[in-house]
C-alpha cells in the first residue's frame, strides 16, 4: 500500500526529525497527539424544512509557540484523523516560517456542492457556535481551506462577533478586505511558491528567464503561481485543472489563460493550445514542475517519468512518501509543501497582526514582508540541508521541530 494514513504519516515525519536532531524523545511524545480535539454536532435547518446534523471537528495541535492557526475544510471525506494530521502539519509550517503560532485545523463532513447558499451560511454559523468557546484571536484562529472562502470567513467572523458582543476581526483570517482582510492574501500562496522556486533556481545555477514550467491545478494557488512565473519570464508550457489540460511548447500566455478560465470555468480548450492529461503534464521535459492541485499526484505510477529539475510542492502533500524518495534519488530539487506553500499562512499572520493593531498595510508592504520571511525560511532550510546532509523535506521538519523544542524547553516542558 503506497499512501499512509495522514496521521501516521505526520507522526512518522515528526519522529524522524526528533531522531535526526537527537532531541529528548519527550518532544515526540508531546507532539504525537494534538493537545485538544473537539468533535461537535452542527445542526442545520435545511431549505426543505427538516433539520440535518453535520459532524464538525477542530484540532489544536500545540500552543507551545502561540495560539493555534489553520483552516476549516468542508468536504464529505473529512475525518478526525485527517484534521489531526493537518493540524500537526500546520504546527510544522508555522515553525518553518518562525510564525508565533501552533497548528490548528477544522473540518465539517458535508458536501457544499449540494447545499444552497442559505444552508451553507447556516452551517458556517452553527459550526462557529459549536466551537466558539475554544477559538478566538488569542486562542485559535481559523482560516479558509478546501471548499471554504472569504465569504464563509465573513459569516463566521460575524457569528463570533455576535456571540461575544463586540467586533472581532482577529478571530479568523482570509476575510473579505472590507471586514479586515489583508491586501495580497489572495495571491500570497502563489507568490510564496514563486519566491521558493527563484531561490532554488539560484542554488542550482538555473536562469529562470526562458526556463520552462508546468503547473498542475489552476485554482487559487496554481493560477497565481503560473501568473507570477509568467511575469518573471518563465515559459509556462502546460497548465491544467480537473476538466483537462492545455499545452503550448512556446509558452502559454497566462493572462489570457486566466481570462479564458474565468469565462469557461476550465483551461481545457484554450485557443492556441493542445490538450494533455495530468500524467503527460507531470512528466513533461520542463525545468520546473508545480503540483498545485491535490494530494498524492506524484506517485509510484508516474515518478519514474518526471524530468523537472525543480518540483515545487505548492499543494499540500502532492507527493507520496515513496515517490518523494525516488525524486531525491533522481537528484530532483524538491521544495517541500511545508515551505513551498507557506506564503498563505504567512500573509494570514499579517492579516491577524493588522486586525490586532486596527492598522492596515498597503499591498507592496505586505509583499515586501512576505518576500523577506520566505527568503529567510528558505535559507534556514537550505542551510540545514547542507550542514546535516539531509534532503529539503527532512531539513524543513528539522528547522521546525528545533524551534518548537526550544520553546518547550524555555517553558520547562522538557529538560
Ligand atoms: P482550488 O480549489 O482553488 O484549486 C484547485 C485546482 O486543482 C482547481 O483548478 C481544480 O480544477 C484542480 N484540480 C483538482 N483535481 C485535479 C486533477 N485531478 N488534476 C488536475 N487539476 C485538478 O484550491 P487551492 O486553494 O488552489 O489549493 C490547491 C492546493 O494548495 C491544495 O492542496 C491546498 O491545500 C493547497 N494550499 C492552498 C493554500 C491557499 O492559500 N489557497 C495555502 C496552502 C496550501
GROMACS .gro file of C-alpha atoms and ligand atoms in nm:
model
  459
    1UNK     CA    1   0.000   0.000   0.000
    2UNK     CA    2   0.166   0.324  -0.109
    3UNK     CA    3  -0.019   0.601   0.072
    4UNK     CA    4  -0.015   0.614   0.451
    5UNK     CA    5  -0.289   0.729   0.680
    6UNK     CA    6  -0.219   1.106   0.710
    7UNK     CA    7  -0.198   1.092   1.090
    8UNK     CA    8   0.058   0.809   1.084
    9UNK     CA    9   0.247   0.994   0.814
   10UNK     CA   10   0.259   1.319   1.018
   11UNK     CA   11   0.366   1.127   1.329
   12UNK     CA   12   0.644   0.946   1.139
   13UNK     CA   13   0.776   1.270   0.992
   14UNK     CA   14   0.789   1.438   1.334
   15UNK     CA   15   0.954   1.131   1.490
   16UNK     CA   16   1.215   1.126   1.213
   17UNK     CA   17   1.304   1.493   1.272
   18UNK     CA   18   1.326   1.441   1.651
   19UNK     CA   19   1.560   1.144   1.593
   20UNK     CA   20   1.775   1.322   1.334
   21UNK     CA   21   1.817   1.614   1.574
   22UNK     CA   22   1.887   1.367   1.862
   23UNK     CA   23   1.636   1.555   2.079
   24UNK     CA   24   1.480   1.435   2.403
   25UNK     CA   25   1.223   1.166   2.299
   26UNK     CA   26   0.973   1.360   2.515
   27UNK     CA   27   0.947   1.611   2.226
   28UNK     CA   28   0.791   1.341   2.008
   29UNK     CA   29   0.581   1.207   2.295
   30UNK     CA   30   0.427   1.553   2.347
   31UNK     CA   31   0.382   1.628   1.975
   32UNK     CA   32   0.247   1.292   1.856
   33UNK     CA   33  -0.112   1.381   1.951
   34UNK     CA   34  -0.291   1.719   1.938
   35UNK     CA   35  -0.343   1.900   2.270
   36UNK     CA   36  -0.716   1.919   2.210
   37UNK     CA   37  -0.956   1.777   1.951
   38UNK     CA   38  -1.322   1.872   1.952
   39UNK     CA   39  -1.596   1.676   1.780
   40UNK     CA   40  -1.915   1.878   1.758
   41UNK     CA   41  -2.263   1.835   1.618
   42UNK     CA   42  -2.368   2.106   1.378
   43UNK     CA   43  -2.748   2.106   1.329
   44UNK     CA   44  -2.879   2.296   1.026
   45UNK     CA   45  -3.239   2.353   0.921
   46UNK     CA   46  -3.231   2.268   0.550
   47UNK     CA   47  -3.432   2.450   0.284
   48UNK     CA   48  -3.699   2.176   0.280
   49UNK     CA   49  -3.770   2.239   0.650
   50UNK     CA   50  -3.606   1.934   0.809
   51UNK     CA   51  -3.300   1.950   1.037
   52UNK     CA   52  -2.978   1.769   0.943
   53UNK     CA   53  -2.696   1.730   1.195
   54UNK     CA   54  -2.348   1.751   1.045
   55UNK     CA   55  -2.033   1.644   1.230
   56UNK     CA   56  -1.755   1.901   1.274
   57UNK     CA   57  -1.405   1.887   1.419
   58UNK     CA   58  -1.145   2.132   1.541
   59UNK     CA   59  -0.796   2.013   1.630
   60UNK     CA   60  -0.546   2.226   1.822
   61UNK     CA   61  -0.210   2.059   1.796
   62UNK     CA   62   0.006   2.265   2.031
   63UNK     CA   63   0.006   2.610   2.186
   64UNK     CA   64   0.371   2.598   2.287
   65UNK     CA   65   0.472   2.878   2.045
   66UNK     CA   66   0.141   3.066   2.032
   67UNK     CA   67  -0.229   3.028   1.954
   68UNK     CA   68  -0.340   2.760   1.710
   69UNK     CA   69  -0.375   2.859   1.345
   70UNK     CA   70  -0.520   2.674   1.049
   71UNK     CA   71  -0.804   2.641   0.803
   72UNK     CA   72  -1.150   2.486   0.808
   73UNK     CA   73  -1.247   2.249   0.527
   74UNK     CA   74  -1.596   2.149   0.418
   75UNK     CA   75  -1.572   1.810   0.249
   76UNK     CA   76  -1.758   1.476   0.253
   77UNK     CA   77  -1.434   1.287   0.332
   78UNK     CA   78  -1.328   1.490   0.637
   79UNK     CA   79  -1.224   1.259   0.923
   80UNK     CA   80  -1.091   1.323   1.271
   81UNK     CA   81  -0.754   1.166   1.180
   82UNK     CA   82  -0.722   1.388   0.874
   83UNK     CA   83  -0.799   1.702   1.075
   84UNK     CA   84  -0.549   1.595   1.344
   85UNK     CA   85  -0.276   1.535   1.083
   86UNK     CA   86  -0.347   1.865   0.909
   87UNK     CA   87  -0.320   2.049   1.243
   88UNK     CA   88   0.019   1.884   1.303
   89UNK     CA   89   0.143   1.993   0.960
   90UNK     CA   90   0.028   2.348   1.041
   91UNK     CA   91   0.249   2.346   1.353
   92UNK     CA   92   0.540   2.249   1.131
   93UNK     CA   93   0.459   2.503   0.858
   94UNK     CA   94   0.425   2.790   1.106
   95UNK     CA   95   0.750   2.691   1.277
   96UNK     CA   96   0.942   2.672   0.944
   97UNK     CA   97   0.843   3.036   0.887
   98UNK     CA   98   0.904   3.132   1.250
   99UNK     CA   99   0.541   3.246   1.297
  100UNK     CA  100   0.420   3.276   1.659
  101UNK     CA  101   0.153   3.006   1.616
  102UNK     CA  102   0.088   2.642   1.686
  103UNK     CA  103  -0.107   2.429   1.440
  104UNK     CA  104  -0.483   2.409   1.417
  105UNK     CA  105  -0.730   2.268   1.166
  106UNK     CA  106  -1.102   2.221   1.140
  107UNK     CA  107  -1.349   2.046   0.919
  108UNK     CA  108  -1.714   1.967   0.870
  109UNK     CA  109  -1.827   1.647   0.700
  110UNK     CA  110  -2.058   1.783   0.429
  111UNK     CA  111  -2.085   1.827   0.055
  112UNK     CA  112  -2.109   2.202  -0.006
  113UNK     CA  113  -2.188   2.143  -0.376
  114UNK     CA  114  -2.524   2.002  -0.270
  115UNK     CA  115  -2.608   2.287  -0.034
  116UNK     CA  116  -2.780   2.618  -0.107
  117UNK     CA  117  -2.620   2.948  -0.008
  118UNK     CA  118  -2.859   2.978   0.286
  119UNK     CA  119  -2.778   2.627   0.410
  120UNK     CA  120  -2.404   2.695   0.375
  121UNK     CA  121  -2.438   3.015   0.577
  122UNK     CA  122  -2.638   2.831   0.849
  123UNK     CA  123  -2.373   2.556   0.858
  124UNK     CA  124  -2.088   2.810   0.892
  125UNK     CA  125  -2.267   2.993   1.174
  126UNK     CA  126  -2.367   2.672   1.357
  127UNK     CA  127  -2.008   2.540   1.336
  128UNK     CA  128  -1.873   2.862   1.493
  129UNK     CA  129  -2.143   2.849   1.766
  130UNK     CA  130  -2.032   2.494   1.847
  131UNK     CA  131  -1.662   2.584   1.881
  132UNK     CA  132  -1.691   2.950   1.996
  133UNK     CA  133  -1.561   2.887   2.349
  134UNK     CA  134  -1.249   2.715   2.215
  135UNK     CA  135  -1.140   2.960   1.945
  136UNK     CA  136  -1.059   3.331   1.947
  137UNK     CA  137  -0.788   3.579   1.847
  138UNK     CA  138  -0.562   3.472   2.136
  139UNK     CA  139  -0.657   3.100   2.131
  140UNK     CA  140  -0.713   2.957   1.787
  141UNK     CA  141  -0.753   3.148   1.460
  142UNK     CA  142  -0.929   2.961   1.173
  143UNK     CA  143  -0.890   3.041   0.801
  144UNK     CA  144  -1.015   2.913   0.463
  145UNK     CA  145  -0.922   2.568   0.336
  146UNK     CA  146  -1.075   2.326   0.083
  147UNK     CA  147  -1.426   2.450  -0.017
  148UNK     CA  148  -1.427   2.745   0.222
  149UNK     CA  149  -1.359   3.102   0.112
  150UNK     CA  150  -1.359   3.471   0.218
  151UNK     CA  151  -1.740   3.484   0.215
  152UNK     CA  152  -1.763   3.194   0.461
  153UNK     CA  153  -1.492   3.359   0.676
  154UNK     CA  154  -1.709   3.673   0.683
  155UNK     CA  155  -2.013   3.475   0.811
  156UNK     CA  156  -1.800   3.302   1.075
  157UNK     CA  157  -1.647   3.630   1.192
  158UNK     CA  158  -1.996   3.784   1.212
  159UNK     CA  159  -2.135   3.494   1.417
  160UNK     CA  160  -1.844   3.501   1.661
  161UNK     CA  161  -1.872   3.881   1.695
  162UNK     CA  162  -2.246   3.848   1.775
  163UNK     CA  163  -2.176   3.583   2.040
  164UNK     CA  164  -1.904   3.795   2.202
  165UNK     CA  165  -2.089   4.125   2.168
  166UNK     CA  166  -1.801   4.309   2.002
  167UNK     CA  167  -1.638   4.322   1.660
  168UNK     CA  168  -1.368   4.053   1.648
  169UNK     CA  169  -1.192   4.052   1.309
  170UNK     CA  170  -0.888   3.883   1.468
  171UNK     CA  171  -1.089   3.561   1.512
  172UNK     CA  172  -1.034   3.446   1.158
  173UNK     CA  173  -0.817   3.524   0.855
  174UNK     CA  174  -0.884   3.513   0.481
  175UNK     CA  175  -1.175   3.756   0.529
  176UNK     CA  176  -1.306   3.994   0.264
  177UNK     CA  177  -1.098   4.316   0.263
  178UNK     CA  178  -1.394   4.522   0.388
  179UNK     CA  179  -1.404   4.314   0.709
  180UNK     CA  180  -1.031   4.342   0.776
  181UNK     CA  181  -0.885   4.105   0.518
  182UNK     CA  182  -0.525   4.174   0.414
  183UNK     CA  183  -0.412   4.315   0.084
  184UNK     CA  184  -0.214   4.049  -0.102
  185UNK     CA  185  -0.376   3.747   0.074
  186UNK     CA  186  -0.540   3.620  -0.245
  187UNK     CA  187  -0.216   3.559  -0.431
  188UNK     CA  188   0.007   3.505  -0.126
  189UNK     CA  189   0.045   3.127  -0.159
  190UNK     CA  190   0.140   3.152  -0.528
  191UNK     CA  191   0.374   3.443  -0.456
  192UNK     CA  192   0.545   3.247  -0.179
  193UNK     CA  193   0.582   2.942  -0.404
  194UNK     CA  194   0.745   3.151  -0.678
  195UNK     CA  195   0.990   3.302  -0.427
  196UNK     CA  196   1.098   2.950  -0.328
  197UNK     CA  197   1.137   2.850  -0.696
  198UNK     CA  198   1.357   3.155  -0.755
  199UNK     CA  199   1.572   3.070  -0.450
  200UNK     CA  200   1.605   2.705  -0.558
  201UNK     CA  201   1.700   2.810  -0.913
  202UNK     CA  202   1.974   3.036  -0.771
  203UNK     CA  203   2.121   2.741  -0.578
  204UNK     CA  204   2.113   2.525  -0.894
  205UNK     CA  205   2.258   2.799  -1.119
  206UNK     CA  206   1.942   2.783  -1.331
  207UNK     CA  207   1.845   3.104  -1.513
  208UNK     CA  208   1.467   3.134  -1.487
  209UNK     CA  209   1.446   3.375  -1.782
  210UNK     CA  210   1.339   3.146  -2.064
  211UNK     CA  211   1.322   2.840  -1.837
  212UNK     CA  212   1.014   2.618  -1.879
  213UNK     CA  213   0.746   2.522  -1.627
  214UNK     CA  214   0.432   2.308  -1.599
  215UNK     CA  215   0.164   2.383  -1.338
  216UNK     CA  216  -0.096   2.126  -1.228
  217UNK     CA  217  -0.417   2.286  -1.098
  218UNK     CA  218  -0.542   2.631  -1.197
  219UNK     CA  219  -0.725   2.735  -0.879
  220UNK     CA  220  -0.609   2.996  -0.630
  221UNK     CA  221  -0.258   2.855  -0.591
  222UNK     CA  222  -0.190   2.720  -0.942
  223UNK     CA  223  -0.320   3.022  -1.133
  224UNK     CA  224  -0.132   3.274  -0.919
  225UNK     CA  225   0.188   3.069  -0.937
  226UNK     CA  226   0.156   3.046  -1.317
  227UNK     CA  227   0.083   3.420  -1.345
  228UNK     CA  228   0.384   3.521  -1.136
  229UNK     CA  229   0.617   3.274  -1.316
  230UNK     CA  230   0.497   3.420  -1.649
  231UNK     CA  231   0.568   3.774  -1.522
  232UNK     CA  232   0.920   3.659  -1.427
  233UNK     CA  233   0.991   3.547  -1.784
  234UNK     CA  234   0.941   3.174  -1.729
  235UNK     CA  235   0.772   2.993  -2.022
  236UNK     CA  236   0.474   2.815  -1.867
  237UNK     CA  237   0.420   2.546  -2.133
  238UNK     CA  238   0.142   2.347  -1.964
  239UNK     CA  239  -0.143   2.413  -1.721
  240UNK     CA  240  -0.445   2.204  -1.628
  241UNK     CA  241  -0.743   2.163  -1.400
  242UNK     CA  242  -0.991   1.891  -1.315
  243UNK     CA  243  -1.158   1.929  -1.659
  244UNK     CA  244  -0.842   1.892  -1.871
  245UNK     CA  245  -0.511   2.045  -1.977
  246UNK     CA  246  -0.357   2.298  -2.216
  247UNK     CA  247  -0.010   2.272  -2.374
  248UNK     CA  248   0.195   2.503  -2.592
  249UNK     CA  249   0.567   2.434  -2.635
  250UNK     CA  250   0.644   2.803  -2.690
  251UNK     CA  251   0.471   2.909  -2.368
  252UNK     CA  252   0.109   2.984  -2.276
  253UNK     CA  253   0.005   3.349  -2.237
  254UNK     CA  254  -0.109   3.319  -1.872
  255UNK     CA  255  -0.312   3.644  -1.850
  256UNK     CA  256  -0.515   3.511  -2.148
  257UNK     CA  257  -0.547   3.172  -1.978
  258UNK     CA  258  -0.683   3.346  -1.667
  259UNK     CA  259  -0.947   3.522  -1.875
  260UNK     CA  260  -1.029   3.202  -2.063
  261UNK     CA  261  -1.059   3.007  -1.738
  262UNK     CA  262  -1.285   3.274  -1.585
  263UNK     CA  263  -1.516   3.260  -1.886
  264UNK     CA  264  -1.517   2.881  -1.944
  265UNK     CA  265  -1.453   2.752  -1.587
  266UNK     CA  266  -1.161   2.549  -1.726
  267UNK     CA  267  -0.834   2.598  -1.916
  268UNK     CA  268  -0.913   2.299  -2.141
  269UNK     CA  269  -0.977   2.401  -2.499
  270UNK     CA  270  -0.793   2.735  -2.475
  271UNK     CA  271  -0.718   2.856  -2.831
  272UNK     CA  272  -0.355   2.807  -2.937
  273UNK     CA  273  -0.303   2.507  -2.706
  274UNK     CA  274  -0.331   2.132  -2.743
  275UNK     CA  275  -0.490   1.906  -2.478
  276UNK     CA  276  -0.281   1.694  -2.241
  277UNK     CA  277  -0.352   1.461  -1.949
  278UNK     CA  278  -0.232   1.510  -1.591
  279UNK     CA  279   0.028   1.234  -1.627
  280UNK     CA  280   0.154   1.392  -1.951
  281UNK     CA  281   0.181   1.728  -1.772
  282UNK     CA  282   0.366   1.584  -1.474
  283UNK     CA  283   0.621   1.405  -1.693
  284UNK     CA  284   0.694   1.688  -1.939
  285UNK     CA  285   1.057   1.778  -2.004
  286UNK     CA  286   1.045   2.111  -1.816
  287UNK     CA  287   1.276   2.285  -1.570
  288UNK     CA  288   1.012   2.346  -1.305
  289UNK     CA  289   0.709   2.135  -1.212
  290UNK     CA  290   0.445   2.278  -0.979
  291UNK     CA  291   0.182   2.034  -0.848
  292UNK     CA  292  -0.083   2.278  -0.718
  293UNK     CA  293  -0.397   2.062  -0.707
  294UNK     CA  294  -0.439   1.765  -0.473
  295UNK     CA  295  -0.262   1.508  -0.258
  296UNK     CA  296  -0.065   1.209  -0.394
  297UNK     CA  297  -0.043   1.333  -0.756
  298UNK     CA  298   0.326   1.246  -0.786
  299UNK     CA  299   0.329   0.877  -0.702
  300UNK     CA  300   0.498   0.547  -0.790
  301UNK     CA  301   0.288   0.533  -1.106
  302UNK     CA  302   0.448   0.840  -1.266
  303UNK     CA  303   0.757   0.938  -1.065
  304UNK     CA  304   0.998   0.749  -1.295
  305UNK     CA  305   0.891   0.975  -1.582
  306UNK     CA  306   0.941   1.307  -1.403
  307UNK     CA  307   1.209   1.513  -1.575
  308UNK     CA  308   1.185   1.851  -1.398
  309UNK     CA  309   1.492   1.985  -1.216
  310UNK     CA  310   1.277   2.157  -0.952
  311UNK     CA  311   0.950   2.024  -0.808
  312UNK     CA  312   0.773   2.293  -0.607
  313UNK     CA  313   0.503   2.135  -0.388
  314UNK     CA  314   0.252   2.420  -0.394
  315UNK     CA  315  -0.030   2.179  -0.297
  316UNK     CA  316  -0.036   2.006   0.042
  317UNK     CA  317   0.104   1.652   0.027
  318UNK     CA  318   0.121   1.624  -0.356
  319UNK     CA  319   0.399   1.362  -0.342
  320UNK     CA  320   0.366   1.022  -0.175
  321UNK     CA  321   0.649   0.937   0.069
  322UNK     CA  322   0.775   0.661  -0.165
  323UNK     CA  323   0.775   0.888  -0.470
  324UNK     CA  324   0.949   1.156  -0.265
  325UNK     CA  325   1.240   0.916  -0.203
  326UNK     CA  326   1.260   0.839  -0.576
  327UNK     CA  327   1.274   1.212  -0.663
  328UNK     CA  328   1.558   1.251  -0.414
  329UNK     CA  329   1.750   0.958  -0.573
  330UNK     CA  330   1.699   1.114  -0.915
  331UNK     CA  331   1.858   1.436  -0.786
  332UNK     CA  332   1.545   1.648  -0.829
  333UNK     CA  333   1.540   1.962  -0.612
  334UNK     CA  334   1.213   1.922  -0.417
  335UNK     CA  335   1.077   2.227  -0.237
  336UNK     CA  336   0.858   2.059   0.030
  337UNK     CA  337   0.498   2.174   0.079
  338UNK     CA  338   0.556   2.299   0.433
  339UNK     CA  339   0.796   2.557   0.285
  340UNK     CA  340   0.664   2.596  -0.072
  341UNK     CA  341   0.304   2.690   0.017
  342UNK     CA  342   0.370   2.870   0.346
  343UNK     CA  343   0.312   3.211   0.184
  344UNK     CA  344  -0.061   3.172   0.256
  345UNK     CA  345  -0.034   3.130   0.631
  346UNK     CA  346   0.235   3.398   0.643
  347UNK     CA  347   0.002   3.661   0.497
  348UNK     CA  348  -0.277   3.523   0.721
  349UNK     CA  349  -0.042   3.606   1.008
  350UNK     CA  350   0.000   3.958   0.866
  351UNK     CA  351  -0.381   3.986   0.847
  352UNK     CA  352  -0.416   3.890   1.215
  353UNK     CA  353  -0.143   4.138   1.315
  354UNK     CA  354  -0.321   4.416   1.121
  355UNK     CA  355  -0.654   4.321   1.287
  356UNK     CA  356  -0.497   4.337   1.633
  357UNK     CA  357  -0.348   4.681   1.554
  358UNK     CA  358  -0.651   4.806   1.356
  359UNK     CA  359  -0.392   4.945   1.117
  360UNK     CA  360  -0.376   4.824   0.759
  361UNK     CA  361  -0.077   4.796   0.527
  362UNK     CA  362  -0.063   4.862   0.152
  363UNK     CA  363  -0.008   4.562  -0.074
  364UNK     CA  364   0.358   4.641  -0.151
  365UNK     CA  365   0.435   4.641   0.222
  366UNK     CA  366   0.264   4.301   0.262
  367UNK     CA  367   0.457   4.164  -0.038
  368UNK     CA  368   0.792   4.302   0.090
  369UNK     CA  369   0.740   4.141   0.430
  370UNK     CA  370   0.636   3.812   0.266
  371UNK     CA  371   0.947   3.821   0.046
  372UNK     CA  372   1.174   3.869   0.347
  373UNK     CA  373   1.014   3.592   0.551
  374UNK     CA  374   1.007   3.338   0.265
  375UNK     CA  375   1.372   3.407   0.170
  376UNK     CA  376   1.480   3.374   0.531
  377UNK     CA  377   1.286   3.046   0.577
  378UNK     CA  378   1.432   2.907   0.254
  379UNK     CA  379   1.783   2.998   0.373
  380UNK     CA  380   1.734   2.827   0.710
  381UNK     CA  381   1.605   2.509   0.547
  382UNK     CA  382   1.877   2.506   0.280
  383UNK     CA  383   2.150   2.559   0.541
  384UNK     CA  384   2.007   2.270   0.747
  385UNK     CA  385   2.012   2.051   0.432
  386UNK     CA  386   2.375   2.143   0.359
  387UNK     CA  387   2.511   2.116   0.713
  388UNK     CA  388   2.325   1.795   0.805
  389UNK     CA  389   2.338   1.622   0.465
  390UNK     CA  390   1.962   1.563   0.452
  391UNK     CA  391   1.702   1.640   0.184
  392UNK     CA  392   1.493   1.959   0.180
  393UNK     CA  393   1.190   1.787   0.337
  394UNK     CA  394   1.381   1.647   0.634
  395UNK     CA  395   1.562   1.980   0.663
  396UNK     CA  396   1.233   2.173   0.682
  397UNK     CA  397   1.098   1.939   0.952
  398UNK     CA  398   1.424   1.973   1.144
  399UNK     CA  399   1.416   2.354   1.134
  400UNK     CA  400   1.057   2.346   1.257
  401UNK     CA  401   1.099   2.085   1.530
  402UNK     CA  402   1.415   2.254   1.658
  403UNK     CA  403   1.216   2.577   1.710
  404UNK     CA  404   0.921   2.400   1.875
  405UNK     CA  405   1.155   2.201   2.104
  406UNK     CA  406   1.337   2.522   2.201
  407UNK     CA  407   1.003   2.673   2.308
  408UNK     CA  408   0.916   2.355   2.503
  409UNK     CA  409   1.248   2.376   2.683
  410UNK     CA  410   1.208   2.750   2.755
  411UNK     CA  411   0.867   2.676   2.913
  412UNK     CA  412   1.014   2.397   3.120
  413UNK     CA  413   0.817   2.117   2.949
  414UNK     CA  414   1.137   1.928   2.871
  415UNK     CA  415   1.491   1.946   3.005
  416LIG     P1  416  -0.865   2.547  -0.554
  416LIG     O1  417  -0.988   2.470  -0.523
  416LIG     O2  418  -0.873   2.696  -0.574
  416LIG     O3  419  -0.795   2.487  -0.689
  416LIG     C1  420  -0.768   2.352  -0.707
  416LIG     C2  421  -0.737   2.332  -0.856
  416LIG     O4  422  -0.696   2.199  -0.878
  416LIG     C3  423  -0.857   2.357  -0.947
  416LIG     O5  424  -0.814   2.422  -1.065
  416LIG     C4  425  -0.903   2.214  -0.981
  416LIG     O6  426  -0.973   2.208  -1.103
  416LIG     C5  427  -0.768   2.147  -0.989
  416LIG     N1  428  -0.775   2.001  -0.982
  416LIG     C6  429  -0.850   1.924  -0.899
  416LIG     N2  430  -0.829   1.795  -0.928
  416LIG     C7  431  -0.740   1.791  -1.029
  416LIG     C8  432  -0.679   1.687  -1.103
  416LIG     N3  433  -0.707   1.559  -1.077
  416LIG     N4  434  -0.591   1.719  -1.200
  416LIG     C9  435  -0.563   1.849  -1.227
  416LIG     N5  436  -0.616   1.951  -1.161
  416LIG    C10  437  -0.704   1.922  -1.063
  416LIG     O7  438  -0.761   2.512  -0.438
  416LIG     P2  439  -0.631   2.592  -0.396
  416LIG     O8  440  -0.664   2.686  -0.286
  416LIG     O9  441  -0.561   2.641  -0.518
  416LIG    O10  442  -0.546   2.473  -0.329
  416LIG    C11  443  -0.468   2.382  -0.406
  416LIG    C12  444  -0.373   2.310  -0.312
  416LIG    O11  445  -0.291   2.403  -0.242
  416LIG    C13  446  -0.442   2.226  -0.201
  416LIG    O12  447  -0.360   2.115  -0.175
  416LIG    C14  448  -0.440   2.320  -0.082
  416LIG    O13  449  -0.449   2.251   0.042
  416LIG    C15  450  -0.304   2.384  -0.102
  416LIG     N6  451  -0.285   2.512  -0.031
  416LIG    C16  452  -0.366   2.619  -0.057
  416LIG    C17  453  -0.342   2.740   0.008
  416LIG    C18  454  -0.422   2.863  -0.022
  416LIG    O14  455  -0.385   2.970   0.028
  416LIG     N7  456  -0.526   2.856  -0.104
  416LIG    C19  457  -0.237   2.751   0.101
  416LIG    C20  458  -0.158   2.639   0.126
  416LIG    C21  459  -0.182   2.520   0.058
   0.00000   0.00000   0.00000
